[in-house]
């Protein structure tokens, strides 16, 4: 079975998971961290090389203040509680997004987590935080201009926030919605899309395997005809 080298995930449905249980929305995000921990392990076991997750979007600042501060606390807690085991499990962490609005303490913590896992090679985990696809394209274009380079696809590619990994092969969105919500607009050009009705806290190994099986059945043509793809195989 063809396993995607890079999976990207919009971890949607935490709020609804919590609301259905009469819990505050932030309880769903807490449960979401457990689900992410399981997913990282499952990806390692299945030989996936890169996992990119959408943890906080550029637009999430507009949520109620208690939910925003809950997500910030969760990031701080996850840093304190998860980095040692991620490090032990061979995971290399990257935080991707506009980190400038975060506190100095948080930014320092994120950079330290990256440094302490920098030599790991089993799985690259990109955590997109204060990330937006449009922000990414704009910051890349600004970098290209500042470098005085010609504006080409290759130059923009090199300046994108995920330039350290190949584009995602499979993009999963949980929670039943079928849209990109400003995630990886540039990098998902040829990603296979998979939508799961499960809320993110309920996304388990069986659901991941269903997504992997669906991916393995897809024919990726990258603009070619089916006959061309079959001749090249
Ligand atoms: C979308 O669900 C989810 C988020 C905005 C946050 C995702 C965060 C996690 C899974 C926790 C991992 C986070 C860190 C900090 C490592 P939603 O709130 O939009 O759910 P809804 O659509 O049901 O309202």
mmCIF file of C-alpha atoms and ligand atoms in Angstrom:
data_model
loop_
_atom_site.group_PDB
_atom_site.id
_atom_site.type_symbol
_atom_site.label_atom_id
_atom_site.label_comp_id
_atom_site.label_asym_id
_atom_site.label_seq_id
_atom_site.Cartn_x
_atom_site.Cartn_y
_atom_site.Cartn_z
ATOM 1 C CA UNK A 1 0.000 0.000 0.000
ATOM 2 C CA UNK A 2 1.336 3.478 -0.876
ATOM 3 C CA UNK A 3 1.768 5.439 2.340
ATOM 4 C CA UNK A 4 1.771 9.248 2.048
ATOM 5 C CA UNK A 5 5.127 10.742 2.984
ATOM 6 C CA UNK A 6 3.478 13.903 4.242
ATOM 7 C CA UNK A 7 0.025 14.182 5.838
ATOM 8 C CA UNK A 8 -1.545 17.531 6.751
ATOM 9 C CA UNK A 9 -4.550 17.724 9.072
ATOM 10 C CA UNK A 10 -7.209 20.333 9.888
ATOM 11 C CA UNK A 11 -8.118 19.083 13.365
ATOM 12 C CA UNK A 12 -11.713 20.323 13.332
ATOM 13 C CA UNK A 13 -14.607 19.510 15.647
ATOM 14 C CA UNK A 14 -13.116 19.967 19.125
ATOM 15 C CA UNK A 15 -15.717 22.582 20.081
ATOM 16 C CA UNK A 16 -18.661 20.473 18.921
ATOM 17 C CA UNK A 17 -17.233 17.392 20.633
ATOM 18 C CA UNK A 18 -17.226 19.344 23.912
ATOM 19 C CA UNK A 19 -20.591 21.088 23.424
ATOM 20 C CA UNK A 20 -22.315 17.730 22.838
ATOM 21 C CA UNK A 21 -21.053 16.673 26.256
ATOM 22 C CA UNK A 22 -22.145 19.966 27.863
ATOM 23 C CA UNK A 23 -18.472 20.793 28.465
ATOM 24 C CA UNK A 24 -16.700 24.097 27.749
ATOM 25 C CA UNK A 25 -15.197 24.239 24.246
ATOM 26 C CA UNK A 26 -11.687 24.304 25.652
ATOM 27 C CA UNK A 27 -12.280 20.788 27.069
ATOM 28 C CA UNK A 28 -12.555 19.662 23.446
ATOM 29 C CA UNK A 29 -9.192 21.220 22.648
ATOM 30 C CA UNK A 30 -7.670 19.373 25.619
ATOM 31 C CA UNK A 31 -9.066 16.139 24.255
ATOM 32 C CA UNK A 32 -7.668 17.207 20.883
ATOM 33 C CA UNK A 33 -4.152 17.107 22.279
ATOM 34 C CA UNK A 34 -4.683 13.463 23.312
ATOM 35 C CA UNK A 35 -5.902 12.710 19.818
ATOM 36 C CA UNK A 36 -2.868 14.432 18.309
ATOM 37 C CA UNK A 37 -0.526 12.425 20.546
ATOM 38 C CA UNK A 38 -2.161 9.180 19.316
ATOM 39 C CA UNK A 39 -2.025 10.348 15.719
ATOM 40 C CA UNK A 40 1.700 11.160 15.927
ATOM 41 C CA UNK A 41 2.392 7.669 17.257
ATOM 42 C CA UNK A 42 0.211 6.046 14.591
ATOM 43 C CA UNK A 43 1.970 8.018 11.841
ATOM 44 C CA UNK A 44 5.366 6.872 13.123
ATOM 45 C CA UNK A 45 4.186 3.252 13.164
ATOM 46 C CA UNK A 46 2.865 3.519 9.603
ATOM 47 C CA UNK A 47 6.027 5.081 8.174
ATOM 48 C CA UNK A 48 4.657 8.569 7.485
ATOM 49 C CA UNK A 49 7.605 10.986 7.412
ATOM 50 C CA UNK A 50 5.930 14.360 7.948
ATOM 51 C CA UNK A 51 2.783 15.407 9.810
ATOM 52 C CA UNK A 52 1.577 19.018 9.611
ATOM 53 C CA UNK A 53 -1.293 20.101 11.856
ATOM 54 C CA UNK A 54 -3.363 23.286 12.037
ATOM 55 C CA UNK A 55 -3.387 24.184 15.755
ATOM 56 C CA UNK A 56 -4.336 27.886 15.616
ATOM 57 C CA UNK A 57 -5.244 29.915 12.563
ATOM 58 C CA UNK A 58 -4.624 33.598 11.875
ATOM 59 C CA UNK A 59 -8.407 33.983 12.222
ATOM 60 C CA UNK A 60 -8.731 32.141 15.567
ATOM 61 C CA UNK A 61 -7.815 35.367 17.466
ATOM 62 C CA UNK A 62 -11.413 36.453 16.766
ATOM 63 C CA UNK A 63 -12.805 33.662 18.998
ATOM 64 C CA UNK A 64 -14.024 34.485 22.532
ATOM 65 C CA UNK A 65 -11.140 35.655 24.742
ATOM 66 C CA UNK A 66 -11.408 32.661 27.108
ATOM 67 C CA UNK A 67 -11.080 30.223 24.215
ATOM 68 C CA UNK A 68 -8.049 32.089 22.793
ATOM 69 C CA UNK A 69 -6.344 32.116 26.187
ATOM 70 C CA UNK A 70 -7.324 28.445 26.665
ATOM 71 C CA UNK A 71 -5.567 27.553 23.400
ATOM 72 C CA UNK A 72 -2.484 29.572 24.424
ATOM 73 C CA UNK A 73 -2.391 27.770 27.789
ATOM 74 C CA UNK A 74 -2.763 24.480 25.988
ATOM 75 C CA UNK A 75 0.229 25.242 23.785
ATOM 76 C CA UNK A 76 2.278 26.120 26.876
ATOM 77 C CA UNK A 77 1.126 22.933 28.651
ATOM 78 C CA UNK A 78 1.786 20.796 25.590
ATOM 79 C CA UNK A 79 5.298 22.228 25.403
ATOM 80 C CA UNK A 80 5.937 21.457 29.050
ATOM 81 C CA UNK A 81 4.319 18.025 28.987
ATOM 82 C CA UNK A 82 4.945 16.543 25.549
ATOM 83 C CA UNK A 83 8.336 17.643 24.274
ATOM 84 C CA UNK A 84 10.401 15.133 26.288
ATOM 85 C CA UNK A 85 8.440 12.139 24.969
ATOM 86 C CA UNK A 86 8.337 13.522 21.407
ATOM 87 C CA UNK A 87 12.099 13.879 21.633
ATOM 88 C CA UNK A 88 12.476 10.302 22.882
ATOM 89 C CA UNK A 89 10.214 9.030 20.084
ATOM 90 C CA UNK A 90 12.328 10.564 17.327
ATOM 91 C CA UNK A 91 10.006 13.461 16.474
ATOM 92 C CA UNK A 92 11.481 16.669 15.088
ATOM 93 C CA UNK A 93 9.299 19.662 15.959
ATOM 94 C CA UNK A 94 8.750 22.783 13.876
ATOM 95 C CA UNK A 95 6.431 25.644 14.753
ATOM 96 C CA UNK A 96 5.134 27.296 11.627
ATOM 97 C CA UNK A 97 3.335 30.633 11.456
ATOM 98 C CA UNK A 98 3.641 34.222 12.584
ATOM 99 C CA UNK A 99 4.988 33.726 16.086
ATOM 100 C CA UNK A 100 5.732 37.439 16.681
ATOM 101 C CA UNK A 101 2.454 38.173 18.568
ATOM 102 C CA UNK A 102 3.223 35.407 21.099
ATOM 103 C CA UNK A 103 4.872 36.259 24.410
ATOM 104 C CA UNK A 104 8.668 36.186 24.576
ATOM 105 C CA UNK A 105 8.408 33.286 27.049
ATOM 106 C CA UNK A 106 6.275 31.281 24.638
ATOM 107 C CA UNK A 107 8.500 32.037 21.653
ATOM 108 C CA UNK A 108 11.577 31.023 23.628
ATOM 109 C CA UNK A 109 9.841 27.779 24.658
ATOM 110 C CA UNK A 110 8.914 26.997 21.057
ATOM 111 C CA UNK A 111 12.451 27.635 19.825
ATOM 112 C CA UNK A 112 13.914 25.500 22.626
ATOM 113 C CA UNK A 113 11.556 22.649 21.714
ATOM 114 C CA UNK A 114 12.729 22.892 18.103
ATOM 115 C CA UNK A 115 16.396 22.930 19.104
ATOM 116 C CA UNK A 116 16.054 20.004 21.504
ATOM 117 C CA UNK A 117 14.428 17.821 18.810
ATOM 118 C CA UNK A 118 16.463 19.087 15.843
ATOM 119 C CA UNK A 119 18.509 15.883 15.417
ATOM 120 C CA UNK A 120 15.472 13.575 15.267
ATOM 121 C CA UNK A 121 14.636 11.819 12.018
ATOM 122 C CA UNK A 122 11.614 9.509 12.483
ATOM 123 C CA UNK A 123 8.849 12.065 11.991
ATOM 124 C CA UNK A 124 8.812 15.799 11.290
ATOM 125 C CA UNK A 125 5.876 17.371 13.169
ATOM 126 C CA UNK A 126 4.954 20.840 11.904
ATOM 127 C CA UNK A 127 2.598 22.614 14.292
ATOM 128 C CA UNK A 128 0.963 25.525 12.468
ATOM 129 C CA UNK A 129 0.218 28.218 15.014
ATOM 130 C CA UNK A 130 -1.061 31.679 14.114
ATOM 131 C CA UNK A 131 -0.784 30.360 10.590
ATOM 132 C CA UNK A 132 -2.771 31.244 7.508
ATOM 133 C CA UNK A 133 -2.157 30.214 3.911
ATOM 134 C CA UNK A 134 -2.543 33.797 2.698
ATOM 135 C CA UNK A 135 -0.123 35.027 5.365
ATOM 136 C CA UNK A 136 2.354 32.400 4.180
ATOM 137 C CA UNK A 137 2.151 33.413 0.502
ATOM 138 C CA UNK A 138 2.455 37.104 1.438
ATOM 139 C CA UNK A 139 5.444 36.592 3.753
ATOM 140 C CA UNK A 140 7.157 34.455 1.103
ATOM 141 C CA UNK A 141 6.572 37.102 -1.585
ATOM 142 C CA UNK A 142 7.945 39.776 0.750
ATOM 143 C CA UNK A 143 11.062 37.663 1.385
ATOM 144 C CA UNK A 144 11.615 37.126 -2.348
ATOM 145 C CA UNK A 145 11.289 40.869 -2.946
ATOM 146 C CA UNK A 146 13.645 41.711 -0.062
ATOM 147 C CA UNK A 147 16.224 39.282 -1.486
ATOM 148 C CA UNK A 148 15.938 41.039 -4.844
ATOM 149 C CA UNK A 149 15.150 37.705 -6.531
ATOM 150 C CA UNK A 150 12.957 37.300 -9.594
ATOM 151 C CA UNK A 151 9.416 36.309 -8.567
ATOM 152 C CA UNK A 152 9.183 32.706 -9.748
ATOM 153 C CA UNK A 153 7.345 29.676 -8.362
ATOM 154 C CA UNK A 154 10.675 28.212 -7.274
ATOM 155 C CA UNK A 155 11.725 31.382 -5.436
ATOM 156 C CA UNK A 156 8.368 31.579 -3.645
ATOM 157 C CA UNK A 157 8.572 27.868 -2.811
ATOM 158 C CA UNK A 158 11.966 28.387 -1.174
ATOM 159 C CA UNK A 159 10.575 31.238 0.932
ATOM 160 C CA UNK A 160 7.416 29.485 2.155
ATOM 161 C CA UNK A 161 7.084 28.558 5.815
ATOM 162 C CA UNK A 162 7.133 24.826 4.973
ATOM 163 C CA UNK A 163 10.149 24.988 2.648
ATOM 164 C CA UNK A 164 11.884 22.360 4.820
ATOM 165 C CA UNK A 165 9.464 19.609 3.690
ATOM 166 C CA UNK A 166 7.892 18.386 0.442
ATOM 167 C CA UNK A 167 4.242 19.322 -0.187
ATOM 168 C CA UNK A 168 1.573 17.234 1.590
ATOM 169 C CA UNK A 169 0.456 14.119 -0.288
ATOM 170 C CA UNK A 170 -2.721 13.797 1.755
ATOM 171 C CA UNK A 171 -4.732 16.536 3.465
ATOM 172 C CA UNK A 172 -7.293 15.355 6.004
ATOM 173 C CA UNK A 173 -10.025 17.493 7.528
ATOM 174 C CA UNK A 174 -12.092 16.093 10.375
ATOM 175 C CA UNK A 175 -15.385 17.438 11.745
ATOM 176 C CA UNK A 176 -17.530 17.026 8.640
ATOM 177 C CA UNK A 177 -16.767 20.330 6.903
ATOM 178 C CA UNK A 178 -15.295 20.262 3.418
ATOM 179 C CA UNK A 179 -13.098 23.343 2.999
ATOM 180 C CA UNK A 180 -9.465 24.402 3.395
ATOM 181 C CA UNK A 181 -10.099 27.362 5.773
ATOM 182 C CA UNK A 182 -6.893 29.132 4.704
ATOM 183 C CA UNK A 183 -4.633 26.119 5.427
ATOM 184 C CA UNK A 184 -1.647 25.389 3.132
ATOM 185 C CA UNK A 185 -3.177 27.159 0.114
ATOM 186 C CA UNK A 186 0.079 26.988 -1.848
ATOM 187 C CA UNK A 187 1.335 23.599 -0.693
ATOM 188 C CA UNK A 188 -1.959 21.707 -1.152
ATOM 189 C CA UNK A 189 -2.074 22.319 -4.914
ATOM 190 C CA UNK A 190 -1.796 18.571 -5.625
ATOM 191 C CA UNK A 191 -2.684 17.072 -2.257
ATOM 192 C CA UNK A 192 -5.332 14.394 -2.153
ATOM 193 C CA UNK A 193 -8.184 15.619 0.053
ATOM 194 C CA UNK A 194 -9.936 13.390 2.594
ATOM 195 C CA UNK A 195 -12.861 14.503 4.738
ATOM 196 C CA UNK A 196 -13.862 12.628 7.869
ATOM 197 C CA UNK A 197 -17.149 13.160 9.707
ATOM 198 C CA UNK A 198 -15.515 12.309 13.033
ATOM 199 C CA UNK A 199 -14.776 15.166 15.418
ATOM 200 C CA UNK A 200 -11.023 15.491 15.946
ATOM 201 C CA UNK A 201 -11.063 14.047 19.505
ATOM 202 C CA UNK A 202 -12.682 10.891 18.042
ATOM 203 C CA UNK A 203 -10.210 10.564 15.155
ATOM 204 C CA UNK A 204 -8.429 7.323 16.029
ATOM 205 C CA UNK A 205 -6.128 4.780 14.370
ATOM 206 C CA UNK A 206 -9.022 3.141 12.496
ATOM 207 C CA UNK A 207 -10.013 6.505 10.993
ATOM 208 C CA UNK A 208 -6.415 7.212 10.024
ATOM 209 C CA UNK A 209 -6.218 3.803 8.378
ATOM 210 C CA UNK A 210 -9.427 4.533 6.446
ATOM 211 C CA UNK A 211 -7.843 7.761 5.166
ATOM 212 C CA UNK A 212 -4.639 5.916 4.236
ATOM 213 C CA UNK A 213 -6.620 3.234 2.402
ATOM 214 C CA UNK A 214 -8.565 5.896 0.464
ATOM 215 C CA UNK A 215 -5.283 7.611 -0.413
ATOM 216 C CA UNK A 216 -3.776 4.348 -1.678
ATOM 217 C CA UNK A 217 -6.735 3.944 -4.071
ATOM 218 C CA UNK A 218 -6.316 7.406 -5.620
ATOM 219 C CA UNK A 219 -4.532 7.931 -8.918
ATOM 220 C CA UNK A 220 -2.360 11.028 -8.661
ATOM 221 C CA UNK A 221 -1.959 12.570 -12.077
ATOM 222 C CA UNK A 222 -0.336 15.971 -11.428
ATOM 223 C CA UNK A 223 -1.925 17.371 -14.594
ATOM 224 C CA UNK A 224 -1.018 14.382 -16.803
ATOM 225 C CA UNK A 225 -3.466 12.005 -18.458
ATOM 226 C CA UNK A 226 -4.226 8.618 -16.909
ATOM 227 C CA UNK A 227 -2.490 6.907 -19.863
ATOM 228 C CA UNK A 228 0.664 8.958 -19.313
ATOM 229 C CA UNK A 229 0.690 8.144 -15.613
ATOM 230 C CA UNK A 230 0.226 4.437 -16.300
ATOM 231 C CA UNK A 231 3.039 4.426 -18.897
ATOM 232 C CA UNK A 232 5.408 6.081 -16.403
ATOM 233 C CA UNK A 233 4.561 3.620 -13.596
HETATM 234 C C1 LIG B 1 -10.793 23.379 15.485
HETATM 235 O O1 LIG B 1 -11.932 22.878 16.168
HETATM 236 C C2 LIG B 1 -9.627 23.230 16.310
HETATM 237 C C3 LIG B 1 -8.834 24.256 16.746
HETATM 238 C C4 LIG B 1 -9.093 25.665 16.421
HETATM 239 C C5 LIG B 1 -7.711 23.997 17.619
HETATM 240 C C6 LIG B 1 -6.958 22.726 17.352
HETATM 241 C C7 LIG B 1 -6.090 22.449 18.473
HETATM 242 C C8 LIG B 1 -5.848 21.204 18.968
HETATM 243 C C9 LIG B 1 -6.347 19.939 18.417
HETATM 244 C C10 LIG B 1 -4.998 21.043 20.150
HETATM 245 C C11 LIG B 1 -3.552 21.027 19.773
HETATM 246 C C12 LIG B 1 -3.097 22.342 20.104
HETATM 247 C C13 LIG B 1 -1.889 22.677 20.470
HETATM 248 C C14 LIG B 1 -1.811 24.000 21.035
HETATM 249 C C15 LIG B 1 -0.692 21.820 20.354
HETATM 250 P P1 LIG B 1 -13.124 23.886 16.451
HETATM 251 O O2 LIG B 1 -12.852 24.541 17.750
HETATM 252 O O3 LIG B 1 -13.278 24.815 15.300
HETATM 253 O O4 LIG B 1 -14.315 22.907 16.568
HETATM 254 P P2 LIG B 1 -15.818 23.200 16.115
HETATM 255 O O5 LIG B 1 -15.796 23.306 14.613
HETATM 256 O O6 LIG B 1 -16.524 21.984 16.575
HETATM 257 O O7 LIG B 1 -16.273 24.440 16.811
#
